[in-house]
Coordinates of C-alpha atoms and ligand atoms in Angstrom, one line a residue:
X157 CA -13.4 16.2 -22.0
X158 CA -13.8 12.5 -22.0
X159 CA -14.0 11.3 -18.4
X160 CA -14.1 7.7 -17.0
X161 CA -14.2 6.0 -13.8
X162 CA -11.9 3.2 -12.7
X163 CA -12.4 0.5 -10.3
X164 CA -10.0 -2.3 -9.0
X165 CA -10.6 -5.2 -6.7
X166 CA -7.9 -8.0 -7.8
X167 CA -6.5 -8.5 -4.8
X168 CA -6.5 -6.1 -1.7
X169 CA -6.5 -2.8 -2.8
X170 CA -10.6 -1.5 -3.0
X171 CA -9.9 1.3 -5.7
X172 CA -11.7 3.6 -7.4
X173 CA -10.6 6.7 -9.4
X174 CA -11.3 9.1 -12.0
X175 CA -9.6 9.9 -15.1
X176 CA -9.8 12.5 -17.6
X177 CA -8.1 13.5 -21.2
X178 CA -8.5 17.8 -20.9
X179 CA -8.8 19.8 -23.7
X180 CA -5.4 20.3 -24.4
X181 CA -4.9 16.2 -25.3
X182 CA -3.6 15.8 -21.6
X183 CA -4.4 12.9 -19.5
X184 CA -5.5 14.3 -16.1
X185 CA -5.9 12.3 -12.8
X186 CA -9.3 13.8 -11.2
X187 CA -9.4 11.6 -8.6
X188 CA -7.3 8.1 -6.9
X189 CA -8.9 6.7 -4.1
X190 CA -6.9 3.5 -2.7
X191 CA -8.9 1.6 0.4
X192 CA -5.9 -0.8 1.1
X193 CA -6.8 -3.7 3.4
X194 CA -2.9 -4.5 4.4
X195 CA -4.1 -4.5 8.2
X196 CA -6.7 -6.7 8.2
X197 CA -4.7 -9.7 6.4
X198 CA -1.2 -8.3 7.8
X199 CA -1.8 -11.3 10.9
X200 CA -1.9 -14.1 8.6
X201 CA 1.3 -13.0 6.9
X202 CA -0.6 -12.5 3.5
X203 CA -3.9 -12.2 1.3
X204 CA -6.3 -14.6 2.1
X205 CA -9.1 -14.4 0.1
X206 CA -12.3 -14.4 1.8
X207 CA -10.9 -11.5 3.6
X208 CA -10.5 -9.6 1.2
X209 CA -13.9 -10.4 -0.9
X210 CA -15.7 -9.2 2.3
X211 CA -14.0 -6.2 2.5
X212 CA -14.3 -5.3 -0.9
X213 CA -18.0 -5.6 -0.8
X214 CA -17.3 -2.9 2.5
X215 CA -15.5 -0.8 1.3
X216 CA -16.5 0.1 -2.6
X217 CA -19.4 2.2 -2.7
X218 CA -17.8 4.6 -0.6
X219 CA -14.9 4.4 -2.0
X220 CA -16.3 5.1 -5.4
X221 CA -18.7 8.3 -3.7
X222 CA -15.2 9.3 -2.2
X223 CA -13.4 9.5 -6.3
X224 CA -16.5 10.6 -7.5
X225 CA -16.8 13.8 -5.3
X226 CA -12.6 14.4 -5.1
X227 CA -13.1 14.7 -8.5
X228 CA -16.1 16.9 -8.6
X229 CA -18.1 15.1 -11.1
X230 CA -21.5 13.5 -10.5
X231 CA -21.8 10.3 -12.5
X232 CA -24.1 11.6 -15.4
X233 CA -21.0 13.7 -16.5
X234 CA -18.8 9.8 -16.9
X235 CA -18.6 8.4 -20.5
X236 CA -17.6 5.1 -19.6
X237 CA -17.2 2.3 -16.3
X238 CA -13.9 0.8 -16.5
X239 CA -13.3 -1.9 -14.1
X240 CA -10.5 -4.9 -13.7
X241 CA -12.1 -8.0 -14.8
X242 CA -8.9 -10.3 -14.0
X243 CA -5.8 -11.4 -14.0
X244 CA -6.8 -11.9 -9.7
X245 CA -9.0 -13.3 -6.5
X246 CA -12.0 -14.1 -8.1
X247 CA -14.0 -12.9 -5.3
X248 CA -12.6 -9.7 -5.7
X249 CA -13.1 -9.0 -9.2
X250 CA -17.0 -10.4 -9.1
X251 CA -17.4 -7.1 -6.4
X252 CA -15.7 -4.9 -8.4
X253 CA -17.0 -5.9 -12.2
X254 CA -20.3 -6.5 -11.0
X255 CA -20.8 -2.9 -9.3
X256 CA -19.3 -1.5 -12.6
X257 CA -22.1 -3.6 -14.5
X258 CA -24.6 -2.0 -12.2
X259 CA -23.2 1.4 -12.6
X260 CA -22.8 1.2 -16.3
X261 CA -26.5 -0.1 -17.0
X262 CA -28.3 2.4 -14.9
X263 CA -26.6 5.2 -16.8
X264 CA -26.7 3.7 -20.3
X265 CA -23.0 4.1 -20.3
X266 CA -20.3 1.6 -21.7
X267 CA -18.8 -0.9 -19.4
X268 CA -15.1 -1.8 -19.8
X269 CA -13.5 -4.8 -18.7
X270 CA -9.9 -4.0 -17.9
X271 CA -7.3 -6.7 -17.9
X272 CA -5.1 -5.5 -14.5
X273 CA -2.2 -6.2 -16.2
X274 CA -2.8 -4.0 -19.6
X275 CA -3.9 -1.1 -16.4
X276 CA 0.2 -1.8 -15.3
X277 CA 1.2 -1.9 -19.2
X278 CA -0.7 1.7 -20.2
X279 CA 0.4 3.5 -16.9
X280 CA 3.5 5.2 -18.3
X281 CA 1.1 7.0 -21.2
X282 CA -0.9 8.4 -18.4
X283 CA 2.0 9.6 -16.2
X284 CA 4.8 10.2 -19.1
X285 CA 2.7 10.2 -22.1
X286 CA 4.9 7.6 -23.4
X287 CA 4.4 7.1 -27.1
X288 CA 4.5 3.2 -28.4
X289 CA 6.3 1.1 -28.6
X290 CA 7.9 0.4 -25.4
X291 CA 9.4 -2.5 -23.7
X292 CA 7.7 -2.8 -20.2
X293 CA 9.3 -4.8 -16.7
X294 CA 6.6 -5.7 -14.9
X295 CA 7.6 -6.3 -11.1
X296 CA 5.4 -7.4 -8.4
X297 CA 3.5 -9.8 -6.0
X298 CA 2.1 -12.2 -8.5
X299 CA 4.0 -11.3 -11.7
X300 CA 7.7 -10.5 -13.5
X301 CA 7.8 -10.7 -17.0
X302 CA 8.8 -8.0 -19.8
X303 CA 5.8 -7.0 -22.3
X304 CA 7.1 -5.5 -25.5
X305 CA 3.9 -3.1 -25.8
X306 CA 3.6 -2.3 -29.5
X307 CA 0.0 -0.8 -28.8
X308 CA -3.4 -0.7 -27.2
X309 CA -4.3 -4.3 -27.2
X310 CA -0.8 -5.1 -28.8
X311 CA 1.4 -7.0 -26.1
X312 CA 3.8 -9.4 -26.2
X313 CA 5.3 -10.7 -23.5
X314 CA 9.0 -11.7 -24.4
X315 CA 10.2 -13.1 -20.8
X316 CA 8.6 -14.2 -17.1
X317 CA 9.3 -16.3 -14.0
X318 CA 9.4 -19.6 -14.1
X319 CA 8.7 -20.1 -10.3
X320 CA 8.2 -17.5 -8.2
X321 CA 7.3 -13.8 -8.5
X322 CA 9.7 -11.7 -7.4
X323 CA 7.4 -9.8 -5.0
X324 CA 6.8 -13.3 -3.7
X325 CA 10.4 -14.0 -3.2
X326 CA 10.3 -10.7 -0.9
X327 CA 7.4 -11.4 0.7
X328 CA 8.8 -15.4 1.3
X329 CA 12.1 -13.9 2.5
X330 CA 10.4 -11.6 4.8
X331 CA 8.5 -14.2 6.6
X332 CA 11.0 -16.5 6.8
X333 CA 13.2 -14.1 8.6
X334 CA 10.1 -13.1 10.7
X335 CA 9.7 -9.4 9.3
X336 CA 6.9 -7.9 9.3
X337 CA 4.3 -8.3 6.3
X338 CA 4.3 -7.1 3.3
X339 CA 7.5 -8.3 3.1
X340 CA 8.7 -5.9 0.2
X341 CA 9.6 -2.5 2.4
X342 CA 10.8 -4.7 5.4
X343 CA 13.4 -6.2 3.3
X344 CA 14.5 -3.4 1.6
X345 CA 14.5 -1.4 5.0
X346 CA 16.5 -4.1 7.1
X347 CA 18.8 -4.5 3.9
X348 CA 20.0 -1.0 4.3
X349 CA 22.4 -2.0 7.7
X350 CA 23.3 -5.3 6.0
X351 CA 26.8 -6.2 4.4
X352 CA 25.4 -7.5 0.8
X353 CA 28.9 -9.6 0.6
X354 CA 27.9 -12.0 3.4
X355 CA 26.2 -14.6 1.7
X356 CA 27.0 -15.5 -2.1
X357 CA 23.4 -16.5 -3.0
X358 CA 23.2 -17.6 -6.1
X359 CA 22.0 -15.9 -9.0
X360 CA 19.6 -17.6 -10.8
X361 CA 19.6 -18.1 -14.9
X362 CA 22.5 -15.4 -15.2
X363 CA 24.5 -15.9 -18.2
X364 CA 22.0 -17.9 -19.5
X365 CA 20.8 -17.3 -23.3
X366 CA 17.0 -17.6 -22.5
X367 CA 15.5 -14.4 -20.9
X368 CA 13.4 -15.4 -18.1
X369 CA 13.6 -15.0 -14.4
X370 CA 13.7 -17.5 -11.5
X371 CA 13.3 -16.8 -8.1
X372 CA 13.0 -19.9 -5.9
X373 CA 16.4 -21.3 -5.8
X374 CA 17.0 -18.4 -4.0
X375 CA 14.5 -18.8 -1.3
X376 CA 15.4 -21.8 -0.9
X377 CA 19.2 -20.9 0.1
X378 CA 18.0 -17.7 2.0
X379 CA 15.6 -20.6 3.9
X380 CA 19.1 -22.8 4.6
X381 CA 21.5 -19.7 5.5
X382 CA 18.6 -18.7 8.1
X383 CA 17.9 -22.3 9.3
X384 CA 21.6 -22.9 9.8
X385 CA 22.3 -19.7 12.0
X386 CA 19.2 -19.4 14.2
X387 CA 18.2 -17.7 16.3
X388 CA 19.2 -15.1 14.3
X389 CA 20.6 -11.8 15.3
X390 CA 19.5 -8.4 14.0
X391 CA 23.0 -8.2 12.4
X392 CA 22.4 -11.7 10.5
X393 CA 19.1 -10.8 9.6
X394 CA 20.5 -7.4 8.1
X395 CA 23.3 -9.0 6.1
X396 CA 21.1 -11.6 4.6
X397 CA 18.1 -9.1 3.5
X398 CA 21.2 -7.0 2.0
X399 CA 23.0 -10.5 0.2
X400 CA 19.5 -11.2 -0.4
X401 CA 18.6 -7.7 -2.5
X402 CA 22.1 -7.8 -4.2
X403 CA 21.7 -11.3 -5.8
X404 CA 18.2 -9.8 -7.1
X405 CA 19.6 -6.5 -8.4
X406 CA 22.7 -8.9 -9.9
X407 CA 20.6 -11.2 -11.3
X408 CA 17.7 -8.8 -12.8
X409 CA 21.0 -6.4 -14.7
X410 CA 21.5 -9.8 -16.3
X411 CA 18.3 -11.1 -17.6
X412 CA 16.3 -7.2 -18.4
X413 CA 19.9 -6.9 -20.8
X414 CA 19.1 -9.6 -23.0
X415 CA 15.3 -8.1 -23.5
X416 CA 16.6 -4.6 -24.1
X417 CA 19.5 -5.8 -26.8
X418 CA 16.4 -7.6 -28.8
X419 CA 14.1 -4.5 -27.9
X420 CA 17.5 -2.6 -29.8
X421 CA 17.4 -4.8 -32.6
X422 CA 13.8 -5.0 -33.5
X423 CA 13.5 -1.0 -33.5
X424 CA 17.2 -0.2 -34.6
X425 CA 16.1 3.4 -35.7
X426 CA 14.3 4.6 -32.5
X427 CA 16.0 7.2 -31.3
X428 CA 14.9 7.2 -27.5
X429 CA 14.0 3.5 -26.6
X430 CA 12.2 3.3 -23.5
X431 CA 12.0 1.1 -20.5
X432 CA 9.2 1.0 -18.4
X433 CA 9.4 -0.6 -15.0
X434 CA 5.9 -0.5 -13.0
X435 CA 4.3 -3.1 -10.2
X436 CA 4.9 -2.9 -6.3
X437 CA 8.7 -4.1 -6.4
X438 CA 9.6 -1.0 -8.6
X439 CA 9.2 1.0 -5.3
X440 CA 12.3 -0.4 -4.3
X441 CA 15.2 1.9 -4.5
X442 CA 18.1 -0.3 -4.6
X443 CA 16.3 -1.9 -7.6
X444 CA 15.5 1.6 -9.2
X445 CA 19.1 2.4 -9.3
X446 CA 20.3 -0.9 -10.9
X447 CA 17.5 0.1 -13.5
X448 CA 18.7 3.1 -14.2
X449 CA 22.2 2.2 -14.3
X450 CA 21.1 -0.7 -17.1
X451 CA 19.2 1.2 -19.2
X452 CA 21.6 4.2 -19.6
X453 CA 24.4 1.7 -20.4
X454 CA 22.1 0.0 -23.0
X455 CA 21.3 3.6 -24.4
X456 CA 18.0 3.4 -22.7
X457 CA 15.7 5.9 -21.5
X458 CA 13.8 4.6 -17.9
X459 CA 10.2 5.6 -16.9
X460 CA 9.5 4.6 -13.6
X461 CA 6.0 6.3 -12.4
X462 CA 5.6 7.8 -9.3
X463 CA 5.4 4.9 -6.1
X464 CA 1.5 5.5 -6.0
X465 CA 1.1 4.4 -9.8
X466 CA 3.1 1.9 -9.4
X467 CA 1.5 -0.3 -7.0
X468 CA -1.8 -1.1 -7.8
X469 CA -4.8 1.5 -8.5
X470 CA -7.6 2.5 -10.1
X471 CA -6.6 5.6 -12.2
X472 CA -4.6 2.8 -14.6
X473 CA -7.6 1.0 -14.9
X474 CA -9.3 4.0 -16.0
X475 CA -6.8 5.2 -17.7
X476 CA -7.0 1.9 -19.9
X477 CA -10.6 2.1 -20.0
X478 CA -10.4 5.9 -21.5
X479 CA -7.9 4.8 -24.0
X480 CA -10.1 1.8 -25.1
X481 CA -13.0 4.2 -25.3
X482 CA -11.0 6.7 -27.3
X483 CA -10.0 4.0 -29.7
X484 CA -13.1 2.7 -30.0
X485 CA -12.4 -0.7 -28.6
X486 CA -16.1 -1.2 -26.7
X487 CA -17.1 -4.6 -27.2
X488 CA -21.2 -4.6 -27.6
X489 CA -21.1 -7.8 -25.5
X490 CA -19.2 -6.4 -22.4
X491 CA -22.2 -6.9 -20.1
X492 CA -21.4 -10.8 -20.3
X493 CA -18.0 -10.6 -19.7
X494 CA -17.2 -12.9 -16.6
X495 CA -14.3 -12.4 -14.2
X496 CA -11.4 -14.3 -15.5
X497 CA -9.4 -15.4 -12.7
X498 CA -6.5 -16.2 -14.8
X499 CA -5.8 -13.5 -17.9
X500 CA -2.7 -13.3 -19.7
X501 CA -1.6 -10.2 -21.3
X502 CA -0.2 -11.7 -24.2
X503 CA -2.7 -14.2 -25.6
X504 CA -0.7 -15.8 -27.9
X505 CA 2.4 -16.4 -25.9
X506 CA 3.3 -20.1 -24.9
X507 CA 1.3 -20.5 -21.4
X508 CA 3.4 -19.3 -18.7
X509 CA 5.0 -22.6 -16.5
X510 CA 5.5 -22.5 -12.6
X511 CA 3.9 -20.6 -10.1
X512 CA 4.2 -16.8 -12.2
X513 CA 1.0 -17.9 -13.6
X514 CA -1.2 -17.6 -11.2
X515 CA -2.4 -14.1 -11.4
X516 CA -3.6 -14.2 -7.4
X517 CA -1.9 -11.0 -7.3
X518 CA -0.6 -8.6 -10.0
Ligands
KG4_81 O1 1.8 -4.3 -7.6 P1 1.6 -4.6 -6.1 O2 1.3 -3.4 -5.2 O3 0.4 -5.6 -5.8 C1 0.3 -6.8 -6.4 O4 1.2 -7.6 -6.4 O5 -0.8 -6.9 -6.9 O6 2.9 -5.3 -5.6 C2 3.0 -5.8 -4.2 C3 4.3 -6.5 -4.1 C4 4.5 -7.2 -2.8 O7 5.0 -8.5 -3.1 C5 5.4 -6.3 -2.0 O8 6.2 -7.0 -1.1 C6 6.3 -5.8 -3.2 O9 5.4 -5.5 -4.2 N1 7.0 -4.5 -2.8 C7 8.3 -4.4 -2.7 C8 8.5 -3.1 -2.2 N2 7.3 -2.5 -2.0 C9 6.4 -3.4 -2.3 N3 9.3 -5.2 -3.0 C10 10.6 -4.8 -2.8 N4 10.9 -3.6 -2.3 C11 9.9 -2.7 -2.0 N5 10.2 -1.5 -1.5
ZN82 ZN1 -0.8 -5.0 -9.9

């Protein structure tokens, strides 16, 4: 049994977990330990990331004890230290990476620097054991962009934002309207007394012929139709959460379609294509169904994993990690690795433009 340990500190979840493939082939979850530090950053209506750096430093070693004992195995019995190295806060993933590094050298095991992203990318194999190749949404506070995912290390990503994330644009809405942080839930939740015909918010790039996503003109009119009623009632604030989520849903049918026709043509003999959605704004069930609704018009088959594998964790960075190690893919020079703030996925992908690059959160 080939076991490793995972550990995440990108942003504001201290995770650690530990990951397994039995005998039988199957991937097995051992343990998933999330620390999540939404409370202490929930008064300044986001991250911030000295916060978050501090706490991380807090919180790991116990958090690693914790996924270490859940899962019963001491850490002589680990074959390798998986941790996120980037896309994120760099304070953040110096704490994590640097505890791995520790770990890793006392034991004379490999370390594995983990792009976060690739964790998102792989998470269906662990869950669904998805075979490749798959085409991949990727939803949440610092990213949207669909990854066709050909194979370990083989990404590319064929659309993104070119403003805002669209976990951004919930959490933006949110505090505009004064709910409470993160803005994600609160939306969806206040959306569900709302009339969704209220406001027509527009619905950015649909009908265009590119394939990427844009999220700010939207703020921006949910900004003017809150200005221009204040003080807003509960009813107002309702309707334009719901008007808000409908434009999203309206807008996200439109631009996914375009990625799974050329998914379609690309592999015109697969018999089941898949899409994968995965990131903190697939928890959102209004955005689920217009998934599924999508992909079984387009012939599609959709994997969503579970809510607690879809935000972030550590048992997709281990899970990476494990398949890295099973492939082989242990770079001699790991130890050096530094933190990479900003990561992409897809190396050889035009640079992303606008604010979706910023990796701050993934
Ligand atoms: O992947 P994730 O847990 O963390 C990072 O972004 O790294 O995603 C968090 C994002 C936040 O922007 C949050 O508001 C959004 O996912 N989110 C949601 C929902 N739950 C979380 N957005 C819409 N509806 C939800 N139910
Ligand atoms: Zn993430």
């Amino acid at each position: 049994m080939t076991r490793v340990l995972g550990i995440e500190t990108s942003c504001d979840e201290t995770a650690a977990a530990v990951v397994a493939r039995g005998e039988n082939g199957a991937p097995v979850i051992l343990s998933n330990i999330v620390f999540s530090q939404i409370e202490e950053h929930a008064a300044f209506g986001g991250v911030v990331p000295e916060i978050a750096a501090r706490a991380h430093v807090e919180a790991l070693d116990g958090v690693i004890e914790a996924a270490l004992a859940e899962a019963g195995t001491s850490l002589e019995e680990i074959d390798g230290i998986a941790a996120t190295a980037g896309p994120g806060l760099i304070g953040g993933l110096i704490v994590g990476l640097t505890t791995a590094k520790a770990i890793a050298a006392a034991l004379g095991k490999p370390i594995l620097p983990i792009n976060h992203l690739e964790g998102h990318a792989l998470t269906a194999r662990l869950t669904d054991r998805l075979e490749f190749p798959y085409l991949l949404l990727l939803v949440s506070g610092g990213h949207t962009q669909i990854v066709h995912v050909a194979g370990i290390g083989r990404y590319e990503r064929w659309a993104s934002t070119i403003d805002d994330a669209l976990g951004e644009a919930f959490d933006k809405t949110a505090k505009l309207l004064s709910l409470p942080y993160p803005g994600g839930p609160s939306v969806e939740k206040a959306a569900e007394k709302g009339d969704p015909a209220r406001f027509a918010f527009p619905r950015p790039l649909k009908g265009e012929a590119r394939p990427d996503f844009s999220f700010s003109g939207l703020k921006t009119a949910v900004r003017r139709a809150a200005t221009e009623l204040a003080p807003l009632a509960e009813k107002d604030v309702a309707d334009i959460c719901a008007s808000f989520q409908a434009a999203v849903t309206e807008t996200l049918a439109d631009r996914v379609a375009l990625s799974l026709k050329r998914f379609r043509a690309v592999y015109p003999k697969l018999a089941e294509p898949t899409l994968v959605v995965a990131g903190g704004v697939a928890a959102n069930a209004a955005i689920r169904a217009t998934l599924e609704d999508l992909s079984r018009r387009e012939g599609f088959f959709l994997v969503a994993p579970p809510l607690n594998l879809c935000g972030d964790n550590a048992a997709m960075i281990a899970w990476a990690g494990l398949e890295r190690l099973e492939k082989g893919l242990v770079d001699g020079g790991a130890m050096a690795f530094a933190p990479r703030p900003r990561w992409p996925l897809d190396e050889t992908s035009a640079p992303l433009i606008g604010a979706g690059k910023r990796g701050v959160k993934a």
